[in-house]
Amino acid sequence: MVERHVDESWPGIQLDTLARVEPNEGMGLSDCREPFETKRAYQFGRRAQDILFSALALLALAPFMLLLALIIVIDSPGAGPIFVQERIGKNGKSFRFFKFRSMVPQAEEKLGELLKDNEMDGPVFKIKEDPRITRIGKFIRKTGIDELPQLLNILKGNMSLVGPRPALPREVEQYDEFDRRRLSVKPGLTCYWQIQPHRNSLSFEEWMELDQKYIRERSFWVDWKIIFGTVKAVVTMQGE
């Protein structure tokens, strides 16, 4: 076991000592399994909670989401308002991932031209001033409301309200054994990383440590602590 300390002065959720627990050697995508015993009551309650709250949220937010979809199309015509992408979920299974489109049409095709400017370490690509992001895209990304269509993923069972953010296939291909442990649980709409102020300033390693922290600690209390933290992050627009 390798102990690593993360600066506890970070705002938001207080981070205690994070321990890196090495998985068994030779673990592949097909071998990712739940590394910790989880009570059936929690598993059942978590799924019931996901269905109930995602359904209620979709009903309540439907008018707002329709209006936002219209604004996206007006602001950036040439493609639909919903962006669909392949992501990797629990045990390495792929699924169709939904979010509001925040980039210009054919943004994926333009990625190759920007890889040299990547500001993140590890397999994740992020740059602060991404030229592909539209005017409305900047706002919905900063507030996090571009993620609202993932309520459909939660209702379908691909995702949960809380869990590690779903990764792209090209990112998973570069994971080491420690990183692959995040694939042992269902991905979520929000997580510890999502509620950190200036989360994009965190290193990839710190991001992975936060996901491991969640996997070790998860419970209804932790889930709701993160959910309320997410509401605060959206209201205060701590998306960058």
Tab-separated table of C-alpha atoms in Angstrom:
chain	number	residue	atom	x	y	z
A	1	MET	CA	0.000	0.000	0.000
A	2	VAL	CA	1.353	3.424	-0.940
A	3	GLU	CA	0.206	6.340	1.203
A	4	ARG	CA	-0.129	9.693	-0.516
A	5	HIS	CA	-1.314	12.914	1.080
A	6	VAL	CA	-3.500	15.421	-0.731
A	7	ASP	CA	-3.569	19.054	0.358
A	8	GLU	CA	-6.443	19.365	2.813
A	9	SER	CA	-6.619	23.122	2.240
A	10	TRP	CA	-8.685	22.538	-0.897
A	11	PRO	CA	-12.093	24.236	-0.593
A	12	GLY	CA	-15.244	22.161	-0.893
A	13	ILE	CA	-15.303	18.589	0.367
A	14	GLN	CA	-12.573	18.138	2.967
A	15	LEU	CA	-10.071	15.561	1.752
A	16	ASP	CA	-8.404	13.281	4.250
A	17	THR	CA	-5.434	11.005	3.610
A	18	LEU	CA	-5.951	9.019	0.427
A	19	ALA	CA	-4.446	5.537	0.310
A	20	ARG	CA	-3.571	3.980	-2.996
A	21	VAL	CA	-4.504	0.313	-2.833
A	22	GLU	CA	-2.924	-1.672	-5.614
A	23	PRO	CA	-5.245	-4.165	-7.398
A	24	ASN	CA	-4.254	-7.693	-8.373
A	25	GLU	CA	-1.785	-8.003	-11.211
A	26	GLY	CA	-3.103	-8.639	-14.686
A	27	MET	CA	-6.534	-7.119	-14.132
A	28	GLY	CA	-8.179	-6.245	-17.454
A	29	LEU	CA	-11.456	-4.582	-18.366
A	30	SER	CA	-13.311	-7.873	-18.304
A	31	ASP	CA	-11.910	-8.600	-14.821
A	32	CYS	CA	-12.999	-5.368	-13.148
A	33	ARG	CA	-15.242	-6.397	-10.302
A	34	GLU	CA	-16.567	-4.806	-7.132
A	35	PRO	CA	-13.478	-4.626	-4.896
A	36	PHE	CA	-15.433	-4.008	-1.718
A	37	GLU	CA	-18.447	-5.782	-0.259
A	38	THR	CA	-21.580	-3.658	-0.523
A	39	LYS	CA	-24.707	-4.371	1.445
A	40	ARG	CA	-27.675	-5.442	-0.637
A	41	ALA	CA	-29.850	-2.851	1.072
A	42	TYR	CA	-27.542	-0.109	-0.181
A	43	GLN	CA	-27.465	-1.541	-3.705
A	44	PHE	CA	-31.249	-1.866	-3.859
A	45	GLY	CA	-31.865	1.516	-2.245
A	46	ARG	CA	-29.348	3.206	-4.502
A	47	ARG	CA	-31.038	1.913	-7.659
A	48	ALA	CA	-34.502	2.830	-6.352
A	49	GLN	CA	-33.176	6.290	-5.519
A	50	ASP	CA	-31.675	6.658	-9.002
A	51	ILE	CA	-34.938	5.728	-10.719
A	52	LEU	CA	-37.111	7.934	-8.511
A	53	PHE	CA	-35.007	11.076	-8.590
A	54	SER	CA	-33.970	10.886	-12.247
A	55	ALA	CA	-37.618	10.419	-13.292
A	56	LEU	CA	-38.803	13.306	-11.092
A	57	ALA	CA	-35.975	15.550	-12.302
A	58	LEU	CA	-36.731	14.806	-15.951
A	59	LEU	CA	-40.399	15.671	-15.442
A	60	ALA	CA	-39.651	18.864	-13.514
A	61	LEU	CA	-36.890	20.041	-15.833
A	62	ALA	CA	-38.494	19.066	-19.146
A	63	PRO	CA	-39.638	22.638	-20.072
A	64	PHE	CA	-36.229	24.086	-19.188
A	65	MET	CA	-34.391	21.361	-21.100
A	66	LEU	CA	-36.552	21.907	-24.185
A	67	LEU	CA	-35.865	25.659	-24.039
A	68	LEU	CA	-32.150	25.045	-23.614
A	69	ALA	CA	-32.145	22.647	-26.579
A	70	LEU	CA	-33.741	25.361	-28.736
A	71	ILE	CA	-31.175	27.964	-27.618
A	72	ILE	CA	-28.316	25.570	-28.454
A	73	VAL	CA	-29.610	25.016	-31.982
A	74	ILE	CA	-30.145	28.752	-32.559
A	75	ASP	CA	-26.693	29.599	-31.175
A	76	SER	CA	-24.914	26.870	-33.144
A	77	PRO	CA	-26.952	25.456	-36.053
A	78	GLY	CA	-25.786	22.497	-38.071
A	79	ALA	CA	-26.214	19.759	-35.473
A	80	GLY	CA	-28.744	18.610	-32.894
A	81	PRO	CA	-28.780	19.890	-29.307
A	82	ILE	CA	-27.904	16.494	-27.795
A	83	PHE	CA	-24.393	15.120	-28.120
A	84	VAL	CA	-24.179	11.311	-28.085
A	85	GLN	CA	-20.880	9.603	-27.398
A	86	GLU	CA	-19.566	6.162	-26.480
A	87	ARG	CA	-18.392	5.944	-22.873
A	88	ILE	CA	-17.126	3.128	-20.684
A	89	GLY	CA	-19.212	2.050	-17.701
A	90	LYS	CA	-19.115	-0.563	-14.972
A	91	ASN	CA	-16.899	-3.582	-15.686
A	92	GLY	CA	-15.669	-1.960	-18.891
A	93	LYS	CA	-19.022	-2.128	-20.711
A	94	SER	CA	-19.644	0.638	-23.243
A	95	PHE	CA	-22.865	2.642	-23.456
A	96	ARG	CA	-24.331	5.622	-25.303
A	97	PHE	CA	-23.736	8.738	-23.210
A	98	PHE	CA	-25.910	11.868	-23.534
A	99	LYS	CA	-25.195	15.521	-22.841
A	100	PHE	CA	-26.220	18.896	-24.211
A	101	ARG	CA	-23.970	19.891	-27.085
A	102	SER	CA	-21.566	22.616	-25.983
A	103	MET	CA	-19.261	22.527	-29.015
A	104	VAL	CA	-19.481	23.335	-32.685
A	105	PRO	CA	-20.536	20.588	-35.132
A	106	GLN	CA	-17.729	18.138	-36.041
A	107	ALA	CA	-15.862	19.036	-32.847
A	108	GLU	CA	-14.539	15.476	-32.532
A	109	GLU	CA	-12.924	15.682	-35.961
A	110	LYS	CA	-11.067	18.842	-34.891
A	111	LEU	CA	-9.626	17.284	-31.734
A	112	GLY	CA	-6.442	16.091	-33.428
A	113	GLU	CA	-5.426	19.679	-34.162
A	114	LEU	CA	-5.621	20.591	-30.461
A	115	LEU	CA	-3.959	17.617	-28.758
A	116	LYS	CA	-0.627	19.449	-28.632
A	117	ASP	CA	-2.246	22.126	-26.435
A	118	ASN	CA	-3.628	19.706	-23.820
A	119	GLU	CA	-3.411	21.222	-20.324
A	120	MET	CA	-4.178	17.997	-18.441
A	121	ASP	CA	-1.736	15.245	-17.614
A	122	GLY	CA	-2.674	11.604	-18.092
A	123	PRO	CA	-5.056	10.396	-20.819
A	124	VAL	CA	-7.648	13.173	-20.371
A	125	PHE	CA	-7.844	16.100	-22.813
A	126	LYS	CA	-8.816	19.544	-21.523
A	127	ILE	CA	-7.829	23.092	-22.439
A	128	LYS	CA	-9.256	26.209	-20.804
A	129	GLU	CA	-9.878	28.172	-24.008
A	130	ASP	CA	-11.089	25.390	-26.277
A	131	PRO	CA	-11.986	27.099	-29.590
A	132	ARG	CA	-14.606	24.439	-30.303
A	133	ILE	CA	-16.846	25.553	-27.438
A	134	THR	CA	-19.836	27.683	-28.431
A	135	ARG	CA	-21.091	30.807	-26.674
A	136	ILE	CA	-23.920	29.000	-24.889
A	137	GLY	CA	-21.550	26.062	-24.418
A	138	LYS	CA	-19.307	28.111	-22.130
A	139	PHE	CA	-22.238	28.879	-19.855
A	140	ILE	CA	-23.716	25.403	-19.684
A	141	ARG	CA	-20.293	23.891	-19.012
A	142	LYS	CA	-19.509	26.351	-16.226
A	143	THR	CA	-22.838	25.659	-14.528
A	144	GLY	CA	-22.752	21.927	-15.267
A	145	ILE	CA	-26.222	21.915	-16.830
A	146	ASP	CA	-24.799	20.364	-19.998
A	147	GLU	CA	-24.872	17.093	-18.033
A	148	LEU	CA	-28.666	17.094	-17.510
A	149	PRO	CA	-29.433	14.627	-20.364
A	150	GLN	CA	-27.507	12.023	-18.374
A	151	LEU	CA	-30.621	11.713	-16.238
A	152	LEU	CA	-31.741	9.449	-19.103
A	153	ASN	CA	-28.602	7.349	-18.650
A	154	ILE	CA	-29.409	7.055	-14.949
A	155	LEU	CA	-33.001	6.032	-15.651
A	156	LYS	CA	-31.776	3.406	-18.120
A	157	GLY	CA	-29.309	2.031	-15.581
A	158	ASN	CA	-26.081	2.945	-17.418
A	159	MET	CA	-25.186	5.446	-14.722
A	160	SER	CA	-26.008	6.414	-11.147
A	161	LEU	CA	-26.540	9.790	-9.511
A	162	VAL	CA	-23.132	9.521	-7.838
A	163	GLY	CA	-20.046	7.707	-9.055
A	164	PRO	CA	-16.831	8.207	-11.024
A	165	ARG	CA	-17.388	10.149	-14.231
A	166	PRO	CA	-17.660	7.830	-17.280
A	167	ALA	CA	-14.481	7.726	-19.328
A	168	LEU	CA	-13.890	7.675	-23.059
A	169	PRO	CA	-12.604	4.442	-24.638
A	170	ARG	CA	-9.346	6.142	-25.665
A	171	GLU	CA	-8.776	7.199	-22.056
A	172	VAL	CA	-9.435	3.723	-20.650
A	173	GLU	CA	-6.928	2.258	-23.098
A	174	GLN	CA	-4.233	4.265	-21.296
A	175	TYR	CA	-5.304	3.387	-17.731
A	176	ASP	CA	-2.924	1.523	-15.471
A	177	GLU	CA	-4.189	-1.133	-13.061
A	178	PHE	CA	-4.915	1.381	-10.313
A	179	ASP	CA	-6.950	3.624	-12.627
A	180	ARG	CA	-9.025	0.654	-13.830
A	181	ARG	CA	-10.443	0.171	-10.345
A	182	ARG	CA	-12.793	3.086	-11.017
A	183	LEU	CA	-14.508	0.819	-13.569
A	184	SER	CA	-15.580	-1.532	-10.772
A	185	VAL	CA	-18.594	0.662	-9.916
A	186	LYS	CA	-21.321	2.288	-11.978
A	187	PRO	CA	-20.300	5.745	-13.290
A	188	GLY	CA	-22.163	8.758	-11.958
A	189	LEU	CA	-23.594	12.134	-12.849
A	190	THR	CA	-21.471	13.690	-10.120
A	191	CYS	CA	-18.573	12.742	-7.890
A	192	TYR	CA	-15.932	14.124	-5.511
A	193	TRP	CA	-13.946	15.530	-8.454
A	194	GLN	CA	-17.023	17.243	-9.878
A	195	ILE	CA	-17.555	19.371	-6.758
A	196	GLN	CA	-13.973	20.571	-6.310
A	197	PRO	CA	-13.552	24.310	-7.012
A	198	HIS	CA	-11.340	24.704	-10.087
A	199	ARG	CA	-11.519	20.954	-10.638
A	200	ASN	CA	-9.780	21.212	-13.995
A	201	SER	CA	-6.673	22.411	-12.179
A	202	LEU	CA	-6.355	19.073	-10.396
A	203	SER	CA	-3.911	16.549	-11.794
A	204	PHE	CA	-5.149	13.325	-13.339
A	205	GLU	CA	-3.636	11.410	-10.423
A	206	GLU	CA	-5.542	13.523	-7.876
A	207	TRP	CA	-8.735	12.937	-9.858
A	208	MET	CA	-8.195	9.161	-9.771
A	209	GLU	CA	-7.464	9.312	-6.023
A	210	LEU	CA	-10.779	11.094	-5.431
A	211	ASP	CA	-12.609	8.325	-7.314
A	212	GLN	CA	-10.848	5.679	-5.208
A	213	LYS	CA	-11.827	7.610	-2.080
A	214	TYR	CA	-15.464	7.439	-3.159
A	215	ILE	CA	-15.303	3.712	-3.906
A	216	ARG	CA	-13.916	3.037	-0.427
A	217	GLU	CA	-16.329	5.300	1.437
A	218	ARG	CA	-19.582	5.136	-0.515
A	219	SER	CA	-22.799	5.088	1.431
A	220	PHE	CA	-26.090	6.970	1.376
A	221	TRP	CA	-24.492	9.655	3.567
A	222	VAL	CA	-21.557	10.128	1.205
A	223	ASP	CA	-23.845	10.113	-1.847
A	224	TRP	CA	-26.025	12.871	-0.451
A	225	LYS	CA	-23.047	14.883	0.745
A	226	ILE	CA	-21.812	14.896	-2.854
A	227	ILE	CA	-25.281	15.634	-4.276
A	228	PHE	CA	-25.697	18.702	-2.035
A	229	GLY	CA	-22.148	19.738	-2.887
A	230	THR	CA	-23.073	19.505	-6.565
A	231	VAL	CA	-26.084	21.798	-6.098
A	232	LYS	CA	-23.786	24.341	-4.441
A	233	ALA	CA	-21.232	24.000	-7.271
A	234	VAL	CA	-23.934	24.600	-9.907
A	235	VAL	CA	-25.372	27.639	-8.096
A	236	THR	CA	-21.949	29.211	-7.579
A	237	MET	CA	-20.801	28.174	-11.102
A	238	GLN	CA	-17.661	26.417	-9.919
A	239	GLY	CA	-17.375	24.461	-13.151
A	240	GLU	CA	-13.877	25.599	-14.099
